[in-house]
PDB file of C-alpha atoms in Angstrom:
ATOM      1  CA  MET A   1       0.000   0.000   0.000  1.00 81.00           C
ATOM      2  CA  GLU A   2       1.410   3.389  -0.984  1.00 91.00           C
ATOM      3  CA  ILE A   3       1.858   5.866   1.880  1.00 91.00           C
ATOM      4  CA  MET A   4      -0.651   8.451   0.628  1.00 93.00           C
ATOM      5  CA  GLU A   5      -3.248   5.731   0.123  1.00 92.00           C
ATOM      6  CA  ALA A   6      -2.619   4.436   3.650  1.00 92.00           C
ATOM      7  CA  ILE A   7      -2.961   7.930   5.116  1.00 94.00           C
ATOM      8  CA  LYS A   8      -6.146   8.716   3.215  1.00 93.00           C
ATOM      9  CA  THR A   9      -7.853   5.353   3.765  1.00 93.00           C
ATOM     10  CA  ARG A  10      -6.937   4.666   7.411  1.00 95.00           C
ATOM     11  CA  ARG A  11      -9.951   4.862   9.718  1.00 96.00           C
ATOM     12  CA  SER A  12     -10.616   4.034  13.322  1.00 96.00           C
ATOM     13  CA  ILE A  13     -12.001   0.510  13.383  1.00 96.00           C
ATOM     14  CA  GLY A  14     -13.787  -0.023  16.686  1.00 94.00           C
ATOM     15  CA  ILE A  15     -15.355  -3.373  15.862  1.00 96.00           C
ATOM     16  CA  VAL A  16     -12.966  -6.245  15.261  1.00 97.00           C
ATOM     17  CA  LYS A  17     -13.117 -10.036  15.257  1.00 97.00           C
ATOM     18  CA  GLN A  18     -11.763 -11.929  18.257  1.00 97.00           C
ATOM     19  CA  ASP A  19      -9.449 -13.984  16.023  1.00 97.00           C
ATOM     20  CA  PRO A  20      -5.843 -14.052  17.267  1.00 97.00           C
ATOM     21  CA  VAL A  21      -3.385 -11.655  15.668  1.00 98.00           C
ATOM     22  CA  PRO A  22      -0.013 -13.260  14.855  1.00 98.00           C
ATOM     23  CA  LYS A  23       2.853 -12.083  17.070  1.00 98.00           C
ATOM     24  CA  GLU A  24       4.952 -11.229  14.001  1.00 98.00           C
ATOM     25  CA  ILE A  25       2.338  -8.706  12.845  1.00 98.00           C
ATOM     26  CA  ILE A  26       2.154  -7.110  16.300  1.00 98.00           C
ATOM     27  CA  GLU A  27       5.939  -6.813  16.325  1.00 98.00           C
ATOM     28  CA  GLN A  28       5.912  -5.143  12.878  1.00 98.00           C
ATOM     29  CA  ILE A  29       3.410  -2.593  14.179  1.00 98.00           C
ATOM     30  CA  ILE A  30       5.526  -1.832  17.241  1.00 98.00           C
ATOM     31  CA  GLU A  31       8.660  -1.581  15.131  1.00 98.00           C
ATOM     32  CA  ALA A  32       6.908   0.971  12.898  1.00 98.00           C
ATOM     33  CA  GLY A  33       6.323   3.045  16.025  1.00 98.00           C
ATOM     34  CA  THR A  34      10.035   3.143  16.780  1.00 98.00           C
ATOM     35  CA  TYR A  35      10.701   4.842  13.436  1.00 98.00           C
ATOM     36  CA  ALA A  36       8.852   7.990  14.500  1.00 98.00           C
ATOM     37  CA  PRO A  37      10.779  11.270  14.521  1.00 97.00           C
ATOM     38  CA  ASN A  38      12.469  11.749  17.872  1.00 94.00           C
ATOM     39  CA  HIS A  39      14.532  14.799  18.756  1.00 91.00           C
ATOM     40  CA  HIS A  40      17.754  13.851  20.605  1.00 93.00           C
ATOM     41  CA  ARG A  41      16.986  10.161  19.957  1.00 94.00           C
ATOM     42  CA  THR A  42      15.669   9.658  23.494  1.00 95.00           C
ATOM     43  CA  GLU A  43      13.167   6.967  22.419  1.00 97.00           C
ATOM     44  CA  PRO A  44      10.609   7.940  25.087  1.00 98.00           C
ATOM     45  CA  TRP A  45       8.032   5.361  23.953  1.00 98.00           C
ATOM     46  CA  ARG A  46       7.194   2.188  25.860  1.00 98.00           C
ATOM     47  CA  PHE A  47       4.986  -0.589  24.477  1.00 98.00           C
ATOM     48  CA  PHE A  48       2.868  -3.085  26.403  1.00 98.00           C
ATOM     49  CA  VAL A  49       1.032  -5.856  24.543  1.00 98.00           C
ATOM     50  CA  LEU A  50      -2.077  -7.212  26.244  1.00 98.00           C
ATOM     51  CA  THR A  51      -3.728 -10.401  25.028  1.00 98.00           C
ATOM     52  CA  GLY A  52      -5.802 -13.095  26.705  1.00 97.00           C
ATOM     53  CA  GLU A  53      -5.806 -12.736  30.497  1.00 97.00           C
ATOM     54  CA  GLY A  54      -3.742  -9.531  30.269  1.00 98.00           C
ATOM     55  CA  ARG A  55      -6.856  -7.749  28.986  1.00 98.00           C
ATOM     56  CA  ASN A  56      -8.830  -8.939  32.021  1.00 97.00           C
ATOM     57  CA  LYS A  57      -6.104  -7.621  34.326  1.00 98.00           C
ATOM     58  CA  LEU A  58      -6.438  -4.208  32.702  1.00 98.00           C
ATOM     59  CA  GLY A  59     -10.218  -4.496  33.033  1.00 97.00           C
ATOM     60  CA  HIS A  60      -9.822  -4.960  36.785  1.00 96.00           C
ATOM     61  CA  VAL A  61      -7.727  -1.771  36.930  1.00 97.00           C
ATOM     62  CA  PHE A  62     -10.418   0.106  34.991  1.00 96.00           C
ATOM     63  CA  GLU A  63     -13.048  -1.288  37.352  1.00 95.00           C
ATOM     64  CA  GLU A  64     -11.064  -0.158  40.415  1.00 95.00           C
ATOM     65  CA  ILE A  65     -10.602   3.357  39.019  1.00 95.00           C
ATOM     66  CA  THR A  66     -14.290   3.579  38.136  1.00 94.00           C
ATOM     67  CA  ARG A  67     -15.250   2.530  41.674  1.00 92.00           C
ATOM     68  CA  ILE A  68     -13.043   5.293  43.128  1.00 91.00           C
ATOM     69  CA  GLU A  69     -14.134   7.981  40.663  1.00 91.00           C
ATOM     70  CA  ASN A  70     -17.867   7.226  41.008  1.00 90.00           C
ATOM     71  CA  ALA A  71     -18.181   6.493  44.722  1.00 86.00           C
ATOM     72  CA  ASP A  72     -21.154   8.875  45.032  1.00 87.00           C
ATOM     73  CA  ASP A  73     -23.221   7.175  42.299  1.00 86.00           C
ATOM     74  CA  THR A  74     -26.306   5.154  43.061  1.00 88.00           C
ATOM     75  CA  PRO A  75     -25.568   1.428  43.409  1.00 85.00           C
ATOM     76  CA  GLU A  76     -27.412   0.651  40.149  1.00 85.00           C
ATOM     77  CA  SER A  77     -25.514   3.289  38.204  1.00 86.00           C
ATOM     78  CA  LEU A  78     -22.188   2.238  39.712  1.00 90.00           C
ATOM     79  CA  ILE A  79     -22.714  -1.456  38.913  1.00 91.00           C
ATOM     80  CA  SER A  80     -23.444  -0.617  35.280  1.00 89.00           C
ATOM     81  CA  LYS A  81     -20.316   1.547  34.974  1.00 92.00           C
ATOM     82  CA  LEU A  82     -18.141  -1.054  36.679  1.00 94.00           C
ATOM     83  CA  GLU A  83     -19.280  -3.827  34.336  1.00 93.00           C
ATOM     84  CA  ARG A  84     -18.760  -1.668  31.250  1.00 94.00           C
ATOM     85  CA  GLN A  85     -15.247  -0.586  32.263  1.00 94.00           C
ATOM     86  CA  LYS A  86     -14.253  -4.108  33.260  1.00 95.00           C
ATOM     87  CA  LYS A  87     -15.296  -5.419  29.820  1.00 96.00           C
ATOM     88  CA  ASN A  88     -13.835  -2.580  27.722  1.00 96.00           C
ATOM     89  CA  PRO A  89     -10.442  -4.262  27.217  1.00 97.00           C
ATOM     90  CA  LEU A  90     -12.176  -7.326  25.790  1.00 97.00           C
ATOM     91  CA  ARG A  91     -13.364  -5.436  22.697  1.00 97.00           C
ATOM     92  CA  ALA A  92     -10.307  -6.563  20.726  1.00 98.00           C
ATOM     93  CA  PRO A  93      -7.995  -9.578  20.909  1.00 98.00           C
ATOM     94  CA  VAL A  94      -4.939  -7.323  21.254  1.00 98.00           C
ATOM     95  CA  ILE A  95      -4.320  -4.028  22.979  1.00 98.00           C
ATOM     96  CA  ILE A  96      -1.031  -2.230  22.646  1.00 98.00           C
ATOM     97  CA  ALA A  97      -0.706   0.300  25.438  1.00 98.00           C
ATOM     98  CA  VAL A  98       1.736   3.015  24.449  1.00 98.00           C
ATOM     99  CA  GLY A  99       3.411   4.867  27.272  1.00 98.00           C
ATOM    100  CA  ILE A 100       5.881   7.679  27.589  1.00 98.00           C
ATOM    101  CA  GLU A 101       8.946   7.979  29.779  1.00 97.00           C
ATOM    102  CA  PRO A 102      10.254  11.509  29.169  1.00 97.00           C
ATOM    103  CA  SER A 103      14.010  12.042  29.266  1.00 96.00           C
ATOM    104  CA  ASP A 104      15.650  13.882  32.197  1.00 92.00           C
ATOM    105  CA  LYS A 105      18.252  15.544  29.959  1.00 93.00           C
ATOM    106  CA  ASN A 106      18.322  19.344  30.234  1.00 93.00           C
ATOM    107  CA  ASN A 107      18.287  19.880  26.472  1.00 95.00           C
ATOM    108  CA  VAL A 108      15.152  17.749  25.967  1.00 95.00           C
ATOM    109  CA  LEU A 109      11.764  19.450  25.868  1.00 95.00           C
ATOM    110  CA  VAL A 110       8.956  17.380  27.372  1.00 95.00           C
ATOM    111  CA  ALA A 111       6.549  18.608  24.678  1.00 96.00           C
ATOM    112  CA  GLU A 112       8.844  17.089  22.051  1.00 97.00           C
ATOM    113  CA  GLU A 113       8.863  13.777  23.912  1.00 97.00           C
ATOM    114  CA  TYR A 114       5.053  13.715  23.749  1.00 98.00           C
ATOM    115  CA  ALA A 115       5.177  14.654  20.071  1.00 97.00           C
ATOM    116  CA  ALA A 116       7.532  11.737  19.409  1.00 98.00           C
ATOM    117  CA  VAL A 117       5.285   9.208  21.156  1.00 98.00           C
ATOM    118  CA  ASN A 118       2.174  10.539  19.421  1.00 98.00           C
ATOM    119  CA  SER A 119       4.029  10.229  16.102  1.00 98.00           C
ATOM    120  CA  ALA A 120       4.910   6.648  17.017  1.00 98.00           C
ATOM    121  CA  ILE A 121       1.230   5.945  17.645  1.00 98.00           C
ATOM    122  CA  GLN A 122       0.286   7.322  14.226  1.00 98.00           C
ATOM    123  CA  ASN A 123       2.989   5.169  12.600  1.00 98.00           C
ATOM    124  CA  MET A 124       1.516   2.158  14.383  1.00 98.00           C
ATOM    125  CA  LEU A 125      -2.010   2.933  13.215  1.00 98.00           C
ATOM    126  CA  LEU A 126      -0.812   3.279   9.628  1.00 98.00           C
ATOM    127  CA  ALA A 127       1.195   0.060   9.880  1.00 97.00           C
ATOM    128  CA  ALA A 128      -1.808  -1.827  11.258  1.00 98.00           C
ATOM    129  CA  HIS A 129      -3.950  -0.535   8.398  1.00 97.00           C
ATOM    130  CA  SER A 130      -1.351  -1.487   5.777  1.00 96.00           C
ATOM    131  CA  LEU A 131      -1.181  -4.994   7.269  1.00 97.00           C
ATOM    132  CA  GLY A 132      -4.943  -5.477   6.992  1.00 96.00           C
ATOM    133  CA  LEU A 133      -5.812  -4.930  10.647  1.00 98.00           C
ATOM    134  CA  GLY A 134      -8.410  -2.693  12.167  1.00 97.00           C
ATOM    135  CA  ALA A 135      -7.219  -0.402  14.928  1.00 98.00           C
ATOM    136  CA  VAL A 136      -8.562   2.351  17.109  1.00 98.00           C
ATOM    137  CA  TRP A 137      -6.653   4.722  19.388  1.00 98.00           C
ATOM    138  CA  ARG A 138      -8.549   4.942  22.667  1.00 97.00           C
ATOM    139  CA  THR A 139      -7.881   7.258  25.567  1.00 97.00           C
ATOM    140  CA  GLY A 140     -10.159   9.129  27.947  1.00 95.00           C
ATOM    141  CA  LYS A 141      -9.703  10.296  31.513  1.00 95.00           C
ATOM    142  CA  ILE A 142      -9.112   6.759  32.809  1.00 96.00           C
ATOM    143  CA  THR A 143      -6.027   6.409  30.580  1.00 97.00           C
ATOM    144  CA  TYR A 144      -4.137   9.049  32.543  1.00 97.00           C
ATOM    145  CA  HIS A 145      -5.021   7.769  36.019  1.00 97.00           C
ATOM    146  CA  GLU A 146      -2.100   6.960  38.309  1.00 97.00           C
ATOM    147  CA  LYS A 147      -3.392   3.393  38.739  1.00 97.00           C
ATOM    148  CA  VAL A 148      -2.969   2.825  34.997  1.00 98.00           C
ATOM    149  CA  ARG A 149       0.551   4.259  35.171  1.00 98.00           C
ATOM    150  CA  ASP A 150       1.296   1.975  38.130  1.00 98.00           C
ATOM    151  CA  PHE A 151      -0.167  -1.078  36.382  1.00 98.00           C
ATOM    152  CA  PHE A 152       2.362  -0.618  33.579  1.00 98.00           C
ATOM    153  CA  ARG A 153       5.136   0.226  36.080  1.00 98.00           C
ATOM    154  CA  LEU A 154       5.844   3.594  34.531  1.00 98.00           C
ATOM    155  CA  SER A 155       7.725   6.198  36.558  1.00 97.00           C
ATOM    156  CA  SER A 156       5.999   9.133  38.224  1.00 96.00           C
ATOM    157  CA  LYS A 157       6.845  11.189  35.102  1.00 96.00           C
ATOM    158  CA  GLY A 158       5.548   8.530  32.738  1.00 98.00           C
ATOM    159  CA  GLU A 159       2.023   7.850  31.619  1.00 97.00           C
ATOM    160  CA  VAL A 160       0.004   5.955  29.061  1.00 98.00           C
ATOM    161  CA  LEU A 161      -0.885   7.983  25.965  1.00 98.00           C
ATOM    162  CA  ALA A 162      -2.823   5.386  23.990  1.00 98.00           C
ATOM    163  CA  PHE A 163      -4.579   2.097  24.075  1.00 98.00           C
ATOM    164  CA  ILE A 164      -4.447   0.789  20.525  1.00 98.00           C
ATOM    165  CA  TYR A 165      -7.142  -1.850  20.140  1.00 98.00           C
ATOM    166  CA  LEU A 166      -6.185  -4.238  17.307  1.00 98.00           C
ATOM    167  CA  GLY A 167      -7.873  -7.023  15.411  1.00 98.00           C
ATOM    168  CA  PHE A 168      -9.144  -8.108  12.045  1.00 98.00           C
ATOM    169  CA  PRO A 169     -11.903  -5.673  10.980  1.00 97.00           C
ATOM    170  CA  ASP A 170     -15.528  -6.636  11.481  1.00 96.00           C
ATOM    171  CA  MET A 171     -17.046  -3.416  10.141  1.00 94.00           C
ATOM    172  CA  GLU A 172     -16.900  -1.146   7.125  1.00 93.00           C
ATOM    173  CA  PRO A 173     -15.640   2.317   8.017  1.00 91.00           C
ATOM    174  CA  LYS A 174     -17.429   5.398   6.752  1.00 89.00           C
ATOM    175  CA  PRO A 175     -15.639   7.642   4.282  1.00 89.00           C
ATOM    176  CA  ALA A 176     -13.705  10.490   5.857  1.00 89.00           C
ATOM    177  CA  LYS A 177     -15.116  13.997   5.755  1.00 92.00           C
ATOM    178  CA  LYS A 178     -12.211  16.412   5.620  1.00 94.00           C
ATOM    179  CA  THR A 179     -12.155  20.182   5.478  1.00 96.00           C
ATOM    180  CA  PRO A 180     -10.508  21.343   2.236  1.00 95.00           C
ATOM    181  CA  ILE A 181      -6.909  22.319   2.902  1.00 96.00           C
ATOM    182  CA  ASP A 182      -7.394  25.834   1.469  1.00 95.00           C
ATOM    183  CA  GLN A 183      -9.663  26.558   4.459  1.00 96.00           C
ATOM    184  CA  LEU A 184      -6.952  25.463   6.893  1.00 97.00           C
ATOM    185  CA  THR A 185      -3.801  26.751   5.242  1.00 97.00           C
ATOM    186  CA  THR A 186      -2.203  30.170   5.197  1.00 97.00           C
ATOM    187  CA  TRP A 187       0.662  30.661   2.754  1.00 96.00           C
ATOM    188  CA  ILE A 188       3.265  33.139   3.941  1.00 97.00           C
ATOM    189  CA  GLY A 189       5.629  34.211   1.154  1.00 95.00           C
TER     190      GLY A 189
END
């Protein structure tokens, strides 16, 4: 697949089959992430692959966070939220959690470390698409909770920036609606 085709046809695929994804394909996707631009070559990205029971372990973390964050809810409302959060990681056979560990070096800007990891995530999404997989980049408030950081044993400066849910597509994505570039671009000569 040519790069421009991959960029223009990649979509978030939130519904995937539960069929296993070969380890070699997952490794290719992670490797693509490591080719992202990275000022000072600090390689601030960290990758965590969750399959099988690993997804349930993450679900228990989500459930615990939800219990803490919604302690004032009615019991019925809380039970519903707990069940939903506990099951969320089971939506795909593979989740790649992408974390950041920013460098301590004085010449390194933290914003550039985040930019590098976000670029790695985009590379991974494009790689997944080119390899015939469906993927969606999920975040939300729960992603940045200290219990998630602790689950992945990231430092106090580190955090998770993405949960990439991966699998073989089980849906047809809608065509993208994009604003024409002339409405978003200013040429300065």
